[in-house]
């Protein structure tokens, strides 16, 4: 990966981290990833498309795949740079999507609490 591309990938990841709801920390978003995937697989979170989830899985498998190990041995700089680029891309996607999920989760919890406190409001709609 060229130096300019690495810088652009890093800048994009930093932008996702910085352009967030200040109440949703990076750690909270990272912790929400398993819940987000579970909610998507169970059909409760349709906002995450199947194609996007499959893309995230493919990127994850690419980063951890031992098949890509050979380039690291032969051409260390290029072999590691492509993994770093893909990892940054995946992290950016996960942090952005998990932030949307945390907001969605918070909105759903607020709606459920409202309907529990006001059962007549739920039946009047």
PDB file of C-alpha atoms in Angstrom:
ATOM      1  CA  UNK A   1       0.000   0.000   0.000  1.00  0.00           C
ATOM      2  CA  UNK A   2       1.415   3.374  -0.959  1.00  0.00           C
ATOM      3  CA  UNK A   3       2.169   5.898   1.753  1.00  0.00           C
ATOM      4  CA  UNK A   4      -0.587   8.224   0.484  1.00  0.00           C
ATOM      5  CA  UNK A   5      -3.140   5.399   0.598  1.00  0.00           C
ATOM      6  CA  UNK A   6      -2.129   4.445   4.142  1.00  0.00           C
ATOM      7  CA  UNK A   7      -2.459   8.062   5.199  1.00  0.00           C
ATOM      8  CA  UNK A   8      -5.897   8.321   3.579  1.00  0.00           C
ATOM      9  CA  UNK A   9      -7.061   5.098   5.238  1.00  0.00           C
ATOM     10  CA  UNK A  10      -5.805   6.303   8.616  1.00  0.00           C
ATOM     11  CA  UNK A  11      -7.470   9.691   8.129  1.00  0.00           C
ATOM     12  CA  UNK A  12     -10.768   8.014   7.242  1.00  0.00           C
ATOM     13  CA  UNK A  13     -10.630   5.843  10.358  1.00  0.00           C
ATOM     14  CA  UNK A  14      -9.786   8.833  12.542  1.00  0.00           C
ATOM     15  CA  UNK A  15     -12.678  10.786  10.979  1.00  0.00           C
ATOM     16  CA  UNK A  16     -15.130   8.028  11.929  1.00  0.00           C
ATOM     17  CA  UNK A  17     -13.811   8.008  15.489  1.00  0.00           C
ATOM     18  CA  UNK A  18     -14.000  11.798  15.814  1.00  0.00           C
ATOM     19  CA  UNK A  19     -17.353  12.376  14.061  1.00  0.00           C
ATOM     20  CA  UNK A  20     -19.449  10.624  16.613  1.00  0.00           C
ATOM     21  CA  UNK A  21     -22.089  11.325  19.147  1.00  0.00           C
ATOM     22  CA  UNK A  22     -19.885  12.391  22.030  1.00  0.00           C
ATOM     23  CA  UNK A  23     -21.881  10.153  24.365  1.00  0.00           C
ATOM     24  CA  UNK A  24     -20.919   7.014  22.446  1.00  0.00           C
ATOM     25  CA  UNK A  25     -17.317   6.086  23.156  1.00  0.00           C
ATOM     26  CA  UNK A  26     -15.137   3.982  20.888  1.00  0.00           C
ATOM     27  CA  UNK A  27     -15.157   1.268  23.549  1.00  0.00           C
ATOM     28  CA  UNK A  28     -18.944   1.266  23.744  1.00  0.00           C
ATOM     29  CA  UNK A  29     -19.177   0.977  19.957  1.00  0.00           C
ATOM     30  CA  UNK A  30     -16.607  -1.825  19.924  1.00  0.00           C
ATOM     31  CA  UNK A  31     -18.542  -3.642  22.655  1.00  0.00           C
ATOM     32  CA  UNK A  32     -21.754  -3.273  20.650  1.00  0.00           C
ATOM     33  CA  UNK A  33     -20.386  -5.162  17.625  1.00  0.00           C
ATOM     34  CA  UNK A  34     -21.311  -8.669  18.895  1.00  0.00           C
ATOM     35  CA  UNK A  35     -24.807  -7.461  19.875  1.00  0.00           C
ATOM     36  CA  UNK A  36     -25.185  -5.790  16.475  1.00  0.00           C
ATOM     37  CA  UNK A  37     -24.243  -8.960  14.600  1.00  0.00           C
ATOM     38  CA  UNK A  38     -26.550 -11.022  16.816  1.00  0.00           C
ATOM     39  CA  UNK A  39     -29.417  -8.578  16.311  1.00  0.00           C
ATOM     40  CA  UNK A  40     -28.873  -8.639  12.538  1.00  0.00           C
ATOM     41  CA  UNK A  41     -28.742 -12.435  12.399  1.00  0.00           C
ATOM     42  CA  UNK A  42     -31.917 -12.712  14.479  1.00  0.00           C
ATOM     43  CA  UNK A  43     -33.689 -10.184  12.244  1.00  0.00           C
ATOM     44  CA  UNK A  44     -34.096  -7.505  14.921  1.00  0.00           C
ATOM     45  CA  UNK A  45     -31.680  -5.031  13.264  1.00  0.00           C
ATOM     46  CA  UNK A  46     -32.548  -4.811   9.558  1.00  0.00           C
ATOM     47  CA  UNK A  47     -30.576  -1.572   9.048  1.00  0.00           C
ATOM     48  CA  UNK A  48     -27.374  -3.615   8.581  1.00  0.00           C
ATOM     49  CA  UNK A  49     -27.695  -5.196   5.160  1.00  0.00           C
ATOM     50  CA  UNK A  50     -26.727  -8.783   4.576  1.00  0.00           C
ATOM     51  CA  UNK A  51     -24.282  -7.636   1.899  1.00  0.00           C
ATOM     52  CA  UNK A  52     -22.537  -5.259   4.303  1.00  0.00           C
ATOM     53  CA  UNK A  53     -22.351  -7.937   6.988  1.00  0.00           C
ATOM     54  CA  UNK A  54     -20.920 -10.396   4.453  1.00  0.00           C
ATOM     55  CA  UNK A  55     -18.390  -7.774   3.351  1.00  0.00           C
ATOM     56  CA  UNK A  56     -17.294  -7.240   6.951  1.00  0.00           C
ATOM     57  CA  UNK A  57     -16.916 -10.989   7.419  1.00  0.00           C
ATOM     58  CA  UNK A  58     -14.861 -11.247   4.223  1.00  0.00           C
ATOM     59  CA  UNK A  59     -12.556  -8.435   5.369  1.00  0.00           C
ATOM     60  CA  UNK A  60     -12.166 -10.072   8.788  1.00  0.00           C
ATOM     61  CA  UNK A  61     -11.317 -13.429   7.207  1.00  0.00           C
ATOM     62  CA  UNK A  62      -8.807 -11.733   4.890  1.00  0.00           C
ATOM     63  CA  UNK A  63      -6.983 -10.154   7.828  1.00  0.00           C
ATOM     64  CA  UNK A  64      -6.788 -13.357   9.890  1.00  0.00           C
ATOM     65  CA  UNK A  65      -6.244 -15.730   6.962  1.00  0.00           C
ATOM     66  CA  UNK A  66      -2.976 -17.693   7.083  1.00  0.00           C
ATOM     67  CA  UNK A  67      -3.065 -17.939   3.272  1.00  0.00           C
ATOM     68  CA  UNK A  68      -1.935 -14.317   3.121  1.00  0.00           C
ATOM     69  CA  UNK A  69       1.061 -15.194   5.322  1.00  0.00           C
ATOM     70  CA  UNK A  70       3.396 -15.923   2.384  1.00  0.00           C
ATOM     71  CA  UNK A  71       3.633 -12.314   1.122  1.00  0.00           C
ATOM     72  CA  UNK A  72       4.697 -11.199   4.618  1.00  0.00           C
ATOM     73  CA  UNK A  73       7.669 -13.557   4.364  1.00  0.00           C
ATOM     74  CA  UNK A  74       8.617 -12.638   0.810  1.00  0.00           C
ATOM     75  CA  UNK A  75       7.916  -8.899   0.712  1.00  0.00           C
ATOM     76  CA  UNK A  76       7.422  -7.764   4.308  1.00  0.00           C
ATOM     77  CA  UNK A  77       6.452  -4.139   3.667  1.00  0.00           C
ATOM     78  CA  UNK A  78       3.794  -4.873   1.044  1.00  0.00           C
ATOM     79  CA  UNK A  79       2.534  -7.993   2.782  1.00  0.00           C
ATOM     80  CA  UNK A  80       1.870  -6.197   6.053  1.00  0.00           C
ATOM     81  CA  UNK A  81       0.622  -2.971   4.425  1.00  0.00           C
ATOM     82  CA  UNK A  82      -2.286  -4.681   2.676  1.00  0.00           C
ATOM     83  CA  UNK A  83      -3.367  -6.297   5.943  1.00  0.00           C
ATOM     84  CA  UNK A  84      -3.137  -2.969   7.744  1.00  0.00           C
ATOM     85  CA  UNK A  85      -5.179  -1.256   5.033  1.00  0.00           C
ATOM     86  CA  UNK A  86      -7.887  -3.901   5.173  1.00  0.00           C
ATOM     87  CA  UNK A  87      -7.900  -3.836   8.985  1.00  0.00           C
ATOM     88  CA  UNK A  88      -8.324  -0.039   8.971  1.00  0.00           C
ATOM     89  CA  UNK A  89     -11.140  -0.341   6.435  1.00  0.00           C
ATOM     90  CA  UNK A  90     -12.876  -3.010   8.525  1.00  0.00           C
ATOM     91  CA  UNK A  91     -12.433  -1.046  11.749  1.00  0.00           C
ATOM     92  CA  UNK A  92     -13.870   2.059  10.113  1.00  0.00           C
ATOM     93  CA  UNK A  93     -16.895   0.121   8.894  1.00  0.00           C
ATOM     94  CA  UNK A  94     -17.463  -1.561  12.258  1.00  0.00           C
ATOM     95  CA  UNK A  95     -17.142   1.622  14.308  1.00  0.00           C
ATOM     96  CA  UNK A  96     -19.462   3.564  12.027  1.00  0.00           C
ATOM     97  CA  UNK A  97     -22.092   0.845  11.859  1.00  0.00           C
ATOM     98  CA  UNK A  98     -21.897   0.033  15.559  1.00  0.00           C
ATOM     99  CA  UNK A  99     -22.464   3.709  16.392  1.00  0.00           C
ATOM    100  CA  UNK A 100     -25.663   3.607  14.326  1.00  0.00           C
ATOM    101  CA  UNK A 101     -26.593   0.383  16.118  1.00  0.00           C
ATOM    102  CA  UNK A 102     -26.057   1.898  19.592  1.00  0.00           C
ATOM    103  CA  UNK A 103     -28.321   4.813  18.629  1.00  0.00           C
ATOM    104  CA  UNK A 104     -30.911   2.385  17.236  1.00  0.00           C
ATOM    105  CA  UNK A 105     -30.706   0.288  20.416  1.00  0.00           C
ATOM    106  CA  UNK A 106     -31.106   3.378  22.602  1.00  0.00           C
ATOM    107  CA  UNK A 107     -34.116   4.578  20.574  1.00  0.00           C
ATOM    108  CA  UNK A 108     -35.772   1.143  20.787  1.00  0.00           C
ATOM    109  CA  UNK A 109     -35.215   0.972  24.549  1.00  0.00           C
ATOM    110  CA  UNK A 110     -36.732   4.461  24.952  1.00  0.00           C
ATOM    111  CA  UNK A 111     -39.775   3.492  22.865  1.00  0.00           C
ATOM    112  CA  UNK A 112     -40.281   0.294  24.846  1.00  0.00           C
ATOM    113  CA  UNK A 113     -39.999   2.178  28.158  1.00  0.00           C
ATOM    114  CA  UNK A 114     -42.514   4.739  26.915  1.00  0.00           C
ATOM    115  CA  UNK A 115     -44.978   2.028  25.873  1.00  0.00           C
ATOM    116  CA  UNK A 116     -44.575   0.221  29.216  1.00  0.00           C
ATOM    117  CA  UNK A 117     -45.253   3.475  31.074  1.00  0.00           C
ATOM    118  CA  UNK A 118     -48.132   4.457  28.752  1.00  0.00           C
ATOM    119  CA  UNK A 119     -49.886   1.276  27.615  1.00  0.00           C
ATOM    120  CA  UNK A 120     -52.874   3.242  26.293  1.00  0.00           C
ATOM    121  CA  UNK A 121     -50.559   5.168  23.913  1.00  0.00           C
ATOM    122  CA  UNK A 122     -49.395   1.902  22.338  1.00  0.00           C
ATOM    123  CA  UNK A 123     -52.956   0.770  21.560  1.00  0.00           C
ATOM    124  CA  UNK A 124     -54.205   4.142  20.275  1.00  0.00           C
ATOM    125  CA  UNK A 125     -51.888   4.122  17.215  1.00  0.00           C
TER     126      UNK A 125
END
